[in-house]
Amino acid sequence: MRSVAADGGYLSGLGFESEKPAGLFRWLTTVDHKDIGVLYIAFAAGAALWGGTDAMMIRTELFTAGTDVWSPETYNALFTAHGFTMLFFFATPAFTGLANYFIPILIGADDMAFPRINAIAFWLLPPSLLLVRGGLVTEVLGKMLAAVGVRWELLFSLEPPTTGWTLYTPHSALLANPQVDLVLLGLHLSGLATVMAAINIIVTIFTERGENVTWSNLDIFSWTLLTTSGIILFAFPVLGSSLLMLVADRNFGTTFFAVDGGGPILWQHLFWFFGHPEVYILVLPAFGLVSLILPKFAGRKLFGFKFIVYSTLAIGVLSFGVWAHHMFSTGMDPRLRSSFMAVSLAIAIPSAVKTFNWMATLWGGNVRWAAPQIFCVGGIMTFIVGGVTGVFLASIPVDLVLHDTYYVVGHFHFIVMGVITFAAFAASYYWFPLLTGRMFNRRLGRIHGYLSIVGVFLAFLPMILIGYEGLPRRYASYPESFVPLQQVSSFGALIIGIGVLIWLTNMVQSYRLGPIVTDADVWNLRESGQFSREWQWFETQLEERTKFRR
Amino acid sequence: MKRPLAAITGGVTGIAVMSVLLLFLEVETRSNLAIFEAVARFAGMPGNVAFGFVLFVLAGVFAWPLAFMALEEYIPGGPDPATRGMVLAVVLWVVFVLTGRGDLSGGLLAIYVIFTLLAHLCYGFLLGAVYGRLTSGGPLEAERYDPTDVSQ
Ligand code: HEM
Ligand SMILES: [Cu+2]
């Protein structure tokens, strides 16, 4: 860790306390919430880059109509791995990391309620990722051995699974590939990690709040993470149990999901009872970040704070009542079907409440287009497109036409690549000075912001149109007539990718060489009375450093 | 630390990360890119993958880092040694793409070109950054951040 800098006594943000052991050992043994937060964030960034590679490979295949780049099996493996990696190993850990770092600071606590469990929860993730993408790792080993002349067939027997992230039975139950079992165990392990982190967040917010932090002045980020963690607590155990039932079906002859047992539809019910809340698990923290960051660059307080909190709680509850909208085309009872349609339409209301509150916050504000703000507003734009297309999907007749077409992929990417990833980027810029003690290159940050907005629209609007024309998803080849739109989409993906590389360069180089922050009010927040708790904390840290130097 | 030793340490770090990246790419693309055949061609050993790979590692650990040390001041991109390392790596990458691409074409060629460039950039960055860390007393001079100056 660098400890002496040009100004004589500067400590980087990752090296605040001096009594910690140095180097690798510190990171392996730490139970400090800030260090664990940083570990989570680094892990999530690595996973995102890996999953992004998969996305680029998917788009390369789809650039031409035939299957001329990868084989169909490789293609299927690619989108399966892409889905798993992005949902379970990028988005969830990224927000858990931010929660770990900032919630204790925002609520005036010394640390999380259970620091050791916190560390364990993090350290379960790397093995889960290795299990889920294990086929690759064993094959790497196999190739290394083969290069020196040893050929160990076992290492080549694990093929990347081709089930899709929804793991629909009977396909996933019947695939002979033993890697599928490892995937199920890996996902189960990551679920344990997620539940442990969620319990920690809930208990921390309930019991560790400082004297002057009450429910009514709890910040919006903590509110959304509290709700998210509540959803996790009810959703993930269902996933865990279903995964174990599937493992049993595959290996021990049980018939939970066999045709003459519970039937394949049982899997879909259990999976989506988890799967739909999961999308809110991902999006609520993103909403929280937008609600937190947007007002700082609008020069005004968040409009309708209370209603944003209520709408968050409402979404948390309603998210468990809509799962069967993923199953409209499976032929369930029409009366049941329409009740799920009604709840799905209802959940659009609290989402719209948030959107209107954000717009009202911007209204008449003194908006500054710094990188975090570009990402917040870009995220609202993509969320509107993602949300409106979602309302269409929630209505049964439309869904029966569009189900399992590219329309669906376009819809959810406006949300996962749009608002979710954008909020993560916004946070990475907004808190960068606090985390590292240095400033990033603001021009590059803005360029990244604009590129990402253009990229997302170019990449995913064509998918909506392709879906309207009826092209089903998950096929490596497609009719010639779709070539132009598919190519626009691949081009958009490339632009997103270039933006990500700019981000990575900016983060790494600014961490090493960026201008040093000496005044905690990097964003001029005092002016509008929004110099919030984490920045006040940062200010005392900077003061301590100066004392240390003298 | 002595400068040659620092350069070699940088080379070891760089080549380790780069090899893992290439290996992952190779496996993830189900060997469609034949990266290690390309490495062998690059190292002047077409067909002999194991030996070509050994040459590749030796060059990455000794030849390029020592050349980097000798040429550092003439490479554009300074004063940050990591940027200079990346400049050197881009030159190496051009040779790599020209000698190693075999008969790839279309989408595979695009993937090959982009990802080998990224792997080279990682190598150059690590080579320069580690070398810089081990040879100088502290980080480079950094200015202070001034929120009112929009040009920063
Ligand atoms: C540049 C960014 C991205 C691109 C170009 C991209 C591209 C794609 C494409 C083309 C598919 C459909 C594959 C198919 O059905 O044949 C897909 C699926 C998927 N993507 Fe992305 N994606 C990106 C980012 C993300 C992010 C950030 C997330 C989540 C946080 C994500 C989550 C998913 C999921 C869950 C699936 C579904 C997999 C399945 O249905 O089996 N993607 N992506
Ligand atoms: Cu849903």
Coordinates of C-alpha atoms in Angstrom, one line a residue, chain B residues 7-8 55-70 88 92 123 127:
Chain B
A7 CA 12.0 -5.0 -14.7
I8 CA 12.0 -8.8 -14.5
L55 CA 9.8 -19.0 -25.6
F56 CA 6.8 -16.7 -25.2
V57 CA 7.2 -16.8 -21.4
L58 CA 11.0 -16.3 -21.6
A59 CA 10.6 -13.3 -23.9
G60 CA 7.9 -11.8 -21.7
V61 CA 9.9 -12.3 -18.5
F62 CA 13.4 -11.3 -19.7
A63 CA 13.6 -9.9 -23.2
W64 CA 10.8 -7.3 -23.3
P65 CA 11.3 -6.1 -19.7
L66 CA 15.0 -5.5 -20.2
A67 CA 14.4 -3.8 -23.5
F68 CA 11.8 -1.7 -21.7
M69 CA 14.3 -0.8 -19.0
A70 CA 16.9 0.3 -21.6
L88 CA 5.6 -1.0 -25.9
L92 CA 4.4 -6.1 -29.6
Y123 CA 0.9 -7.0 -19.8
L127 CA 5.2 -4.5 -16.5

